[in-house]
PDB file of C-alpha atoms in Angstrom:
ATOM      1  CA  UNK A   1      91.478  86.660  80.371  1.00 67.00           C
ATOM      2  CA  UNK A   2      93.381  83.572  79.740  1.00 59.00           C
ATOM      3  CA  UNK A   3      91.604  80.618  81.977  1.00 58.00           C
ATOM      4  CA  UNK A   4      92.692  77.354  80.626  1.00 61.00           C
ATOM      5  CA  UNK A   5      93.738  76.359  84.074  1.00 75.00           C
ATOM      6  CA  UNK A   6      91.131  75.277  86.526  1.00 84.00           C
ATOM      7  CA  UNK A   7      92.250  77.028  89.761  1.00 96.00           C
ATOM      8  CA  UNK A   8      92.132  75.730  93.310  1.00 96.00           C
ATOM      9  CA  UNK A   9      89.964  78.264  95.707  1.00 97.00           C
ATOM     10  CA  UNK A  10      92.859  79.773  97.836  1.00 98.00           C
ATOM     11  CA  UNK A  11      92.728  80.520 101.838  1.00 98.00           C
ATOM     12  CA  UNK A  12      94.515  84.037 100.991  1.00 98.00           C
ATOM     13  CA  UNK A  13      95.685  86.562  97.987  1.00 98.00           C
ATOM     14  CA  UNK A  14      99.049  88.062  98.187  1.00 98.00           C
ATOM     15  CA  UNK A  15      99.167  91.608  95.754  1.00 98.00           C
ATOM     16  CA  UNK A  16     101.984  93.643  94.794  1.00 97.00           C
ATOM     17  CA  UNK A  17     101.428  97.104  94.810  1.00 97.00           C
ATOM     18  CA  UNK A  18     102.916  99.058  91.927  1.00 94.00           C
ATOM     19  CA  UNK A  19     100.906  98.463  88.473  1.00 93.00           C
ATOM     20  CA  UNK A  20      98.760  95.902  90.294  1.00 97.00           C
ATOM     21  CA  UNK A  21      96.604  98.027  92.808  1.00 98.00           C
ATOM     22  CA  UNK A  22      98.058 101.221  92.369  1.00 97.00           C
ATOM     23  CA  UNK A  23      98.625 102.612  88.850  1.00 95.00           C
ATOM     24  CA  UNK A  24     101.676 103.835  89.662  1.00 92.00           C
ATOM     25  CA  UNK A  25     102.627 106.515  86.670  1.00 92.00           C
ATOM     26  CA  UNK A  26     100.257 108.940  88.440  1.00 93.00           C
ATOM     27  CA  UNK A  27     102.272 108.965  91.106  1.00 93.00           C
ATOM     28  CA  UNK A  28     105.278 108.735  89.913  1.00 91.00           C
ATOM     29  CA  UNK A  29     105.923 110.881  87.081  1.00 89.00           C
ATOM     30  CA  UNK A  30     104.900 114.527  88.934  1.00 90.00           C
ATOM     31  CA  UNK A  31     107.408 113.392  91.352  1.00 93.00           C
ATOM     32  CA  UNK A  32     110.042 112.238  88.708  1.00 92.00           C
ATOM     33  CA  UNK A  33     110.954 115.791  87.374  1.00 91.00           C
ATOM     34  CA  UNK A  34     111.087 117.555  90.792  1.00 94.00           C
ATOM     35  CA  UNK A  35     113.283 114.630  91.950  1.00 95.00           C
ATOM     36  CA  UNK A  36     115.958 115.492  89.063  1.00 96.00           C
ATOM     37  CA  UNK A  37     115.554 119.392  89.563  1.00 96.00           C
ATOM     38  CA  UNK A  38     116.200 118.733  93.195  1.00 97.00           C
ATOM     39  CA  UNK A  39     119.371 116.140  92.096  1.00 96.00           C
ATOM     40  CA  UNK A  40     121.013 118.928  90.145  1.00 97.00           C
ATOM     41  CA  UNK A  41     120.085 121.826  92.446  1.00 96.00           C
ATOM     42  CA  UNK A  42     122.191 120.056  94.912  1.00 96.00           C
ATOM     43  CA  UNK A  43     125.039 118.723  92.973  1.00 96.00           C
ATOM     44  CA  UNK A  44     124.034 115.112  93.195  1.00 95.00           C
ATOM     45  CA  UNK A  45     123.509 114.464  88.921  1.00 95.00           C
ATOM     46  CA  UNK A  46     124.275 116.380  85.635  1.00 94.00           C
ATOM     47  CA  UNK A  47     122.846 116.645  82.563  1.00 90.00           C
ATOM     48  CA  UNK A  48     118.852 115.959  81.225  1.00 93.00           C
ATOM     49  CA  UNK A  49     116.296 114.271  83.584  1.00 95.00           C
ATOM     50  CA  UNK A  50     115.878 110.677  82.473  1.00 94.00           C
ATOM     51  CA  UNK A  51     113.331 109.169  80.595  1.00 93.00           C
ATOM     52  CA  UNK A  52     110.243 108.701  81.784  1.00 89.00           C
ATOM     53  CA  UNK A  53     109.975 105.239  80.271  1.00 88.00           C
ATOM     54  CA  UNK A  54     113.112 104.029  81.493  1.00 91.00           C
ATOM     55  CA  UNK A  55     112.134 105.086  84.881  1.00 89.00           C
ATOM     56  CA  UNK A  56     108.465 103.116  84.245  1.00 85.00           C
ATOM     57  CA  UNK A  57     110.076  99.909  82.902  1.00 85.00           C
ATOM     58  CA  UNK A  58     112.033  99.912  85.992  1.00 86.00           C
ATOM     59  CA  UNK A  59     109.008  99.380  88.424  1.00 81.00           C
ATOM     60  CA  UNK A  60     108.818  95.925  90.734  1.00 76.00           C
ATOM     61  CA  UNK A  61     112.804  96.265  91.297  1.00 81.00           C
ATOM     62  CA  UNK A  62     114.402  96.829  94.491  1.00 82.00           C
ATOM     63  CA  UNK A  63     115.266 100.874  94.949  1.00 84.00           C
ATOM     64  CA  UNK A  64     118.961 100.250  94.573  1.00 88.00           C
ATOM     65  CA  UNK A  65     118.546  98.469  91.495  1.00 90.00           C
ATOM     66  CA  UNK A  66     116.461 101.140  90.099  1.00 91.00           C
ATOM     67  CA  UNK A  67     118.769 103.772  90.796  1.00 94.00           C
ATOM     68  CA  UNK A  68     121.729 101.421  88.860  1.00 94.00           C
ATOM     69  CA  UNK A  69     119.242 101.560  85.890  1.00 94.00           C
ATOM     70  CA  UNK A  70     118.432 104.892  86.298  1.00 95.00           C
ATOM     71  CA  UNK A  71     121.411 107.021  87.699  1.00 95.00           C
ATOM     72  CA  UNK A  72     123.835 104.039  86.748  1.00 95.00           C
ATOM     73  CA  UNK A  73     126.950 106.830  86.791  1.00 92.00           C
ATOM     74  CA  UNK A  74     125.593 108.028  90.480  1.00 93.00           C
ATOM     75  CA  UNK A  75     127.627 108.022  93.558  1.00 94.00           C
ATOM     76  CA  UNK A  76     126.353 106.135  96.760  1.00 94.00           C
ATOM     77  CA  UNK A  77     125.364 109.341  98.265  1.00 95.00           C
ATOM     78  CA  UNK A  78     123.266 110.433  95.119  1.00 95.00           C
ATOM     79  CA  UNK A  79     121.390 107.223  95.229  1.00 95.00           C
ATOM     80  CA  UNK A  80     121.147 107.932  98.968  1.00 94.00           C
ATOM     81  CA  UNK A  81     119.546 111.176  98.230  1.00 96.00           C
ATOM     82  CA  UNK A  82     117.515 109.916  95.550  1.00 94.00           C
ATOM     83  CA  UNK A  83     115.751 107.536  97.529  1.00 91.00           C
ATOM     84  CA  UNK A  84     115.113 110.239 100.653  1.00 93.00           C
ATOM     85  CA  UNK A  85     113.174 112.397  97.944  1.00 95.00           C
ATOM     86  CA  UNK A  86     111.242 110.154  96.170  1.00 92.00           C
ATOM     87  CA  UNK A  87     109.651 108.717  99.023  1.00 92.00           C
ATOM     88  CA  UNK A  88     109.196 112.434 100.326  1.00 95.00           C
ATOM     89  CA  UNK A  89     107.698 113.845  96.688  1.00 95.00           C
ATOM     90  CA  UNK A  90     105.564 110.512  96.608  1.00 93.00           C
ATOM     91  CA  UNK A  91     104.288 110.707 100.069  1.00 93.00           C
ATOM     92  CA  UNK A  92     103.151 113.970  99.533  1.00 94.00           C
ATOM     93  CA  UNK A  93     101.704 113.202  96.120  1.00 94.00           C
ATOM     94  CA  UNK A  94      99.352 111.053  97.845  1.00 93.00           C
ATOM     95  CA  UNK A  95      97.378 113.974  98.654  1.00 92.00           C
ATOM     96  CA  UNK A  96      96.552 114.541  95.159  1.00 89.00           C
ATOM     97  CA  UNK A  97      93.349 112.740  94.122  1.00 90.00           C
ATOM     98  CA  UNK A  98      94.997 112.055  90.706  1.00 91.00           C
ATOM     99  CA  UNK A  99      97.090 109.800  92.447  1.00 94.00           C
ATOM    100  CA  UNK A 100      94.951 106.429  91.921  1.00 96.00           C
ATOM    101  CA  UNK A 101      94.429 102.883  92.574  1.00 97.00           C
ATOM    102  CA  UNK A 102      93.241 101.100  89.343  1.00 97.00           C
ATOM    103  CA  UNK A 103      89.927 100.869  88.247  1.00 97.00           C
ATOM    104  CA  UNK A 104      87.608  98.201  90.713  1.00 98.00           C
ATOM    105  CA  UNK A 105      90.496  97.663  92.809  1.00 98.00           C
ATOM    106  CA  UNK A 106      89.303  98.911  95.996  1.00 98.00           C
ATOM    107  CA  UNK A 107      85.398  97.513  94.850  1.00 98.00           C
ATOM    108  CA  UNK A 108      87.159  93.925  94.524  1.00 98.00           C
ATOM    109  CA  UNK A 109      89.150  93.755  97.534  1.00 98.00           C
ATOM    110  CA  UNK A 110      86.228  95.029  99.617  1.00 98.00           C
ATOM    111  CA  UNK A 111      84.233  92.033  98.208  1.00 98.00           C
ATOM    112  CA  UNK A 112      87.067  89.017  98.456  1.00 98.00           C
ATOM    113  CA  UNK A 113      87.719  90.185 102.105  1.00 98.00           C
ATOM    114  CA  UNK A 114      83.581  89.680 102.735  1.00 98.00           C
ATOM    115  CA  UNK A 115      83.950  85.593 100.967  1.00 97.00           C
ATOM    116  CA  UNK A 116      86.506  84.915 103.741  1.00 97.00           C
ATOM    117  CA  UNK A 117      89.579  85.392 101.455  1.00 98.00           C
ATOM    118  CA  UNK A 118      92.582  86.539 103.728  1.00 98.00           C
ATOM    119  CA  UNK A 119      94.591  89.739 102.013  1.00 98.00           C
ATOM    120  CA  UNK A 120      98.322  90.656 101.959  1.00 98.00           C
ATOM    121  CA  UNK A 121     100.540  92.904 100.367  1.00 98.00           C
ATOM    122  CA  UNK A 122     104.021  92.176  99.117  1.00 98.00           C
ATOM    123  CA  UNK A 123     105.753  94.983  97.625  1.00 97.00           C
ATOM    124  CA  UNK A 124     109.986  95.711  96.729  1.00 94.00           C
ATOM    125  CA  UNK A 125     109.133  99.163  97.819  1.00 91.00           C
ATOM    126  CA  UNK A 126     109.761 101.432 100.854  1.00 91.00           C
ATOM    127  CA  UNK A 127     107.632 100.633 103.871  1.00 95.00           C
ATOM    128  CA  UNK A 128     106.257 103.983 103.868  1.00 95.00           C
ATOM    129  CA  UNK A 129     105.610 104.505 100.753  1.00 94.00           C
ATOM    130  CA  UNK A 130     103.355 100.455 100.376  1.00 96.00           C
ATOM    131  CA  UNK A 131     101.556 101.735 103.371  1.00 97.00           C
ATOM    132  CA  UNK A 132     101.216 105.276 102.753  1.00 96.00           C
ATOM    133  CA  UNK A 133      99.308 103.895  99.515  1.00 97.00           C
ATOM    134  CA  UNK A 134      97.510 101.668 101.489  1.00 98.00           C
ATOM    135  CA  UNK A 135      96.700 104.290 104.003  1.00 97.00           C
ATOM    136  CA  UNK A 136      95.555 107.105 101.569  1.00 96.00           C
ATOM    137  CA  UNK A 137      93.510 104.749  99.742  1.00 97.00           C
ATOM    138  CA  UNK A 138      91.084 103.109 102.272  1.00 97.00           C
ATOM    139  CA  UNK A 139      92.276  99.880 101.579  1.00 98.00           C
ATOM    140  CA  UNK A 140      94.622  99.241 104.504  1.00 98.00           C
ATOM    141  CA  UNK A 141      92.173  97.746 106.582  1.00 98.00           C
ATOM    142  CA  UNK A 142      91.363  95.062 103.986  1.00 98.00           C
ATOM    143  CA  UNK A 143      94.768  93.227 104.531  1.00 98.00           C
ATOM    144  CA  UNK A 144      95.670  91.103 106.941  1.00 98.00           C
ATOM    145  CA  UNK A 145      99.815  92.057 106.996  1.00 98.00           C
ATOM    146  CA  UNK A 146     101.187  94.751 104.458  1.00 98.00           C
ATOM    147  CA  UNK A 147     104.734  93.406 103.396  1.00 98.00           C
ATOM    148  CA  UNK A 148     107.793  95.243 101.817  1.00 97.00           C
ATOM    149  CA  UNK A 149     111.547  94.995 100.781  1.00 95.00           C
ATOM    150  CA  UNK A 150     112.045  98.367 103.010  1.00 92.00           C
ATOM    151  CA  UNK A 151     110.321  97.063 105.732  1.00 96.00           C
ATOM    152  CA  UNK A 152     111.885  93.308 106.225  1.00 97.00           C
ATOM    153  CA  UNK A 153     114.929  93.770 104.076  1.00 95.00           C
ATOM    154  CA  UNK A 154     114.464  91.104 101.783  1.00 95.00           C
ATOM    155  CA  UNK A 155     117.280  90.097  99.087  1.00 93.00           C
ATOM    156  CA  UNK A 156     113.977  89.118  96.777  1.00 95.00           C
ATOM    157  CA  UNK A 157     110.526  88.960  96.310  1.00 97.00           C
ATOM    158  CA  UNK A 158     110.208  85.085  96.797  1.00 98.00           C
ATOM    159  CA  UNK A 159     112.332  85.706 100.086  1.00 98.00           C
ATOM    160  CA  UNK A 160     109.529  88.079 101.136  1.00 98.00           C
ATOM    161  CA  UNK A 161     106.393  85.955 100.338  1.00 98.00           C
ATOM    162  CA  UNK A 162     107.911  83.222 101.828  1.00 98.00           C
ATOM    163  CA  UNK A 163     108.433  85.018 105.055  1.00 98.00           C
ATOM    164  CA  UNK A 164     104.855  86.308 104.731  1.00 98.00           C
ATOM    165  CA  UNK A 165     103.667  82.926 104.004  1.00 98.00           C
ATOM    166  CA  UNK A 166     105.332  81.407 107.487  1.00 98.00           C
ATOM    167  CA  UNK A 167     104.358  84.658 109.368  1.00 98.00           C
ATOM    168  CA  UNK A 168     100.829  84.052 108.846  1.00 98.00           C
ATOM    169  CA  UNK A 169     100.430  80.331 108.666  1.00 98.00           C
ATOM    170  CA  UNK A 170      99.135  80.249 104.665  1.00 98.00           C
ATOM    171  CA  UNK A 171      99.624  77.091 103.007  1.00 98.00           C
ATOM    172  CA  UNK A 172      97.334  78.229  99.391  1.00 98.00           C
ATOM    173  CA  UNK A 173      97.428  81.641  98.117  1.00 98.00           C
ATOM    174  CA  UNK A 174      97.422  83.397  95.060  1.00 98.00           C
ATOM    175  CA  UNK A 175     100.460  85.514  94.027  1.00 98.00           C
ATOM    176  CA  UNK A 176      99.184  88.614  92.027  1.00 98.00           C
ATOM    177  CA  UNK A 177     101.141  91.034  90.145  1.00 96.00           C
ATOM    178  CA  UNK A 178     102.629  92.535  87.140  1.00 94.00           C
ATOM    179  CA  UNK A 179     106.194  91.557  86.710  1.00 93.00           C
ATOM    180  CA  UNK A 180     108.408  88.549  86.665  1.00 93.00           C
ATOM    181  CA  UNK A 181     109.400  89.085  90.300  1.00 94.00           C
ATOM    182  CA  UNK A 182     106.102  88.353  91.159  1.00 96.00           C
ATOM    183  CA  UNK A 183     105.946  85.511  89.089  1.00 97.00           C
ATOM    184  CA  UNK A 184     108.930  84.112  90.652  1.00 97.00           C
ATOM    185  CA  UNK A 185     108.114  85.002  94.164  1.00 98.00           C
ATOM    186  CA  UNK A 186     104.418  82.890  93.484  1.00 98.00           C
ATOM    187  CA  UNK A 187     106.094  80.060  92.045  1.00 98.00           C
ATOM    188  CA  UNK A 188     109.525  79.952  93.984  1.00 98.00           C
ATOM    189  CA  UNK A 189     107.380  79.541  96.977  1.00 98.00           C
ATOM    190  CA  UNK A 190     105.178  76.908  95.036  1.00 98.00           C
ATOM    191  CA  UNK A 191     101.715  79.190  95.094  1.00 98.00           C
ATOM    192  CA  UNK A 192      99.527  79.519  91.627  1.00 98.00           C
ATOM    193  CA  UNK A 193     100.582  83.068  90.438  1.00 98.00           C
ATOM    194  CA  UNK A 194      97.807  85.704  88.549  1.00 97.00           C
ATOM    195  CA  UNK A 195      99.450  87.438  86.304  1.00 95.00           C
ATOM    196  CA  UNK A 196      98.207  91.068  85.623  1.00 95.00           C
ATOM    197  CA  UNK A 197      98.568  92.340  81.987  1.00 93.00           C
ATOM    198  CA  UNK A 198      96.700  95.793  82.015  1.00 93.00           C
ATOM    199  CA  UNK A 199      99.530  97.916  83.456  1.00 86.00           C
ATOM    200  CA  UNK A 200     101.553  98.054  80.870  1.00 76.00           C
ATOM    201  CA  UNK A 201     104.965  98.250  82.191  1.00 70.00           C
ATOM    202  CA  UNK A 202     106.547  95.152  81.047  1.00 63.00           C
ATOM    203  CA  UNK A 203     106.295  93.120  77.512  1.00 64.00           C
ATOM    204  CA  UNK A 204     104.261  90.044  77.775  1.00 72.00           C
ATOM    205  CA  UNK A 205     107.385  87.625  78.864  1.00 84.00           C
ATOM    206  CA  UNK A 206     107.128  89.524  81.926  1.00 89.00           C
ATOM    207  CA  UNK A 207     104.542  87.615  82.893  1.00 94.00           C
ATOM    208  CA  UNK A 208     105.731  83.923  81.297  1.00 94.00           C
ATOM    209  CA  UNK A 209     105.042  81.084  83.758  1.00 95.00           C
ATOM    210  CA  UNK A 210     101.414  82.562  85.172  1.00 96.00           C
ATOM    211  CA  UNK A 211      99.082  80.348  85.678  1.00 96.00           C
ATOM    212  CA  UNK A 212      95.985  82.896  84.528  1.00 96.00           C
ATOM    213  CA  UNK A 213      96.917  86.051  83.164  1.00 94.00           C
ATOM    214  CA  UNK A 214      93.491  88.575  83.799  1.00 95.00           C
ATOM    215  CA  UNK A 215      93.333  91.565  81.949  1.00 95.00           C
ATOM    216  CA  UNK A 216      91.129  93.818  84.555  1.00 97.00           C
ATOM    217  CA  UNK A 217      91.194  93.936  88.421  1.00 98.00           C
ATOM    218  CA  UNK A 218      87.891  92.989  89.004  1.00 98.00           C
ATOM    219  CA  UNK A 219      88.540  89.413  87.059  1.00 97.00           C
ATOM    220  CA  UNK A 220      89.747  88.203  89.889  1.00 97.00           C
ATOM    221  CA  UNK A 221      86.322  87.600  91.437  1.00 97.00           C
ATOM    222  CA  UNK A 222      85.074  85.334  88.384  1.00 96.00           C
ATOM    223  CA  UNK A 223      88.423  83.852  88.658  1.00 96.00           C
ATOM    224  CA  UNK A 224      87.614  83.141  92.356  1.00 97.00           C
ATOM    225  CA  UNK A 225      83.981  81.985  91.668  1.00 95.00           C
ATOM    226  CA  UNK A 226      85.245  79.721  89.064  1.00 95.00           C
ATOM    227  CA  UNK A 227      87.845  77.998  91.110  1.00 96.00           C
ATOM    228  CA  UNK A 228      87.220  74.804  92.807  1.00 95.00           C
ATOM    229  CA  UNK A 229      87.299  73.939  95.960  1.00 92.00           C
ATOM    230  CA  UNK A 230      90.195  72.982  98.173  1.00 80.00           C
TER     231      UNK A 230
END
């Protein structure tokens, strides 16, 4: 854990959702193959399922920008149909127990939202599919407001954390997530941003311009503890 900073205690925490609380991949990739069977049972996309990493390194991106990435020779209506399944084969994937959070994530939520600290979500993702996690997970009832890109149809992250910000009356928060749109949604909306390096989806400039960048959840609690006061 880089902590050359000295951080200012915040009022709330603001967390993406993919490769930040949830490790995503074990979601994700069961899902990924039946999606593509599905796609070509139905005449919607030819030829070998994409790569797995492509499909990884796409993560924190709006669904329609995914599916550019992804399916970048699709029509509308494939990327239409593409989005209806995944959110189906992921909803139901959240049944599976190997579907996780990542390690101390639910332990160091439980114990931020008992010091006071107030807890949001901001996700690119389907509303359904943030809160499903959310839901499945026990954590829902840790967070004050659960925002997403599906939900309030947000352009970009820093649109959505600064509508969460005004919703909720936070003036000091901690942005914490995995990719540069969560770097740029923290700092765009002039918040200290924690950037989280032990997913794995994105090289290290990913996270260029963090103020801290932790390498385990449960960091964030020294991190806290350490911080001074307003």
């Amino acid at each position: 854990m880089d902590n050359t900073v000295r951080l200012v205690k915040p009022e709330a925490m603001i967390f993406d959702m993919d490769g930040t609380l949830f490790q995503t991949e074990t979601l994700l990739l069961p899902a990924h193959n039946k999606l593509f069977d599905i796609l070509r049972e139905e005449g919607h996309y030819e030829g070998e399922t994409p790569d797995e990493e492509l499909v990884l390194s796409c993560l924190g991106m709006l669904l329609p920008d995914i599916w550019k990435k992804v399916i970048p020779n699709g029509t509308p209506e494939a990327h239409a149909r593409a989005n209806e399944l995944l959110l189906q084969l992921e909803l139901e994937g959240l049944e599976n127990e190997e579907a996780v959070l990542y390690p101390k994530v639910k332990e160091t939520l439980e114990e931020l939202h008992r010091r006071g600290v107030r807890l949001f979500v901001a996700s690119n993702g389907l509303e359904q599919y943030v809160k499903g996690i959310a839901e499945a997970r026990g954590i829902m009832p840790l967070f004050e407001g659960v925002y997403s890109a599906g939900e309030h149809g947000t352009a970009t992250k820093v649109d959505l954390v600064r509508l969460l910000l005004d919703t909720h009356g936070v003036k000091t928060a901690w942005m914490v997530g995995d990719r540069s749109s969560d770097v740029e949604a923290g700092k765009g909306n002039g918040q200290t941003v924690i950037g989280c390096h032990y997913a794995g989806f994105g090289g290290t400039e990913e996270l260029k311009g963090s103020d801290v960048i932790i390498d385990a959840f449960e960091q964030l609690l020294t991190l806290y503890d350490q911080a001074k006061e307003a």
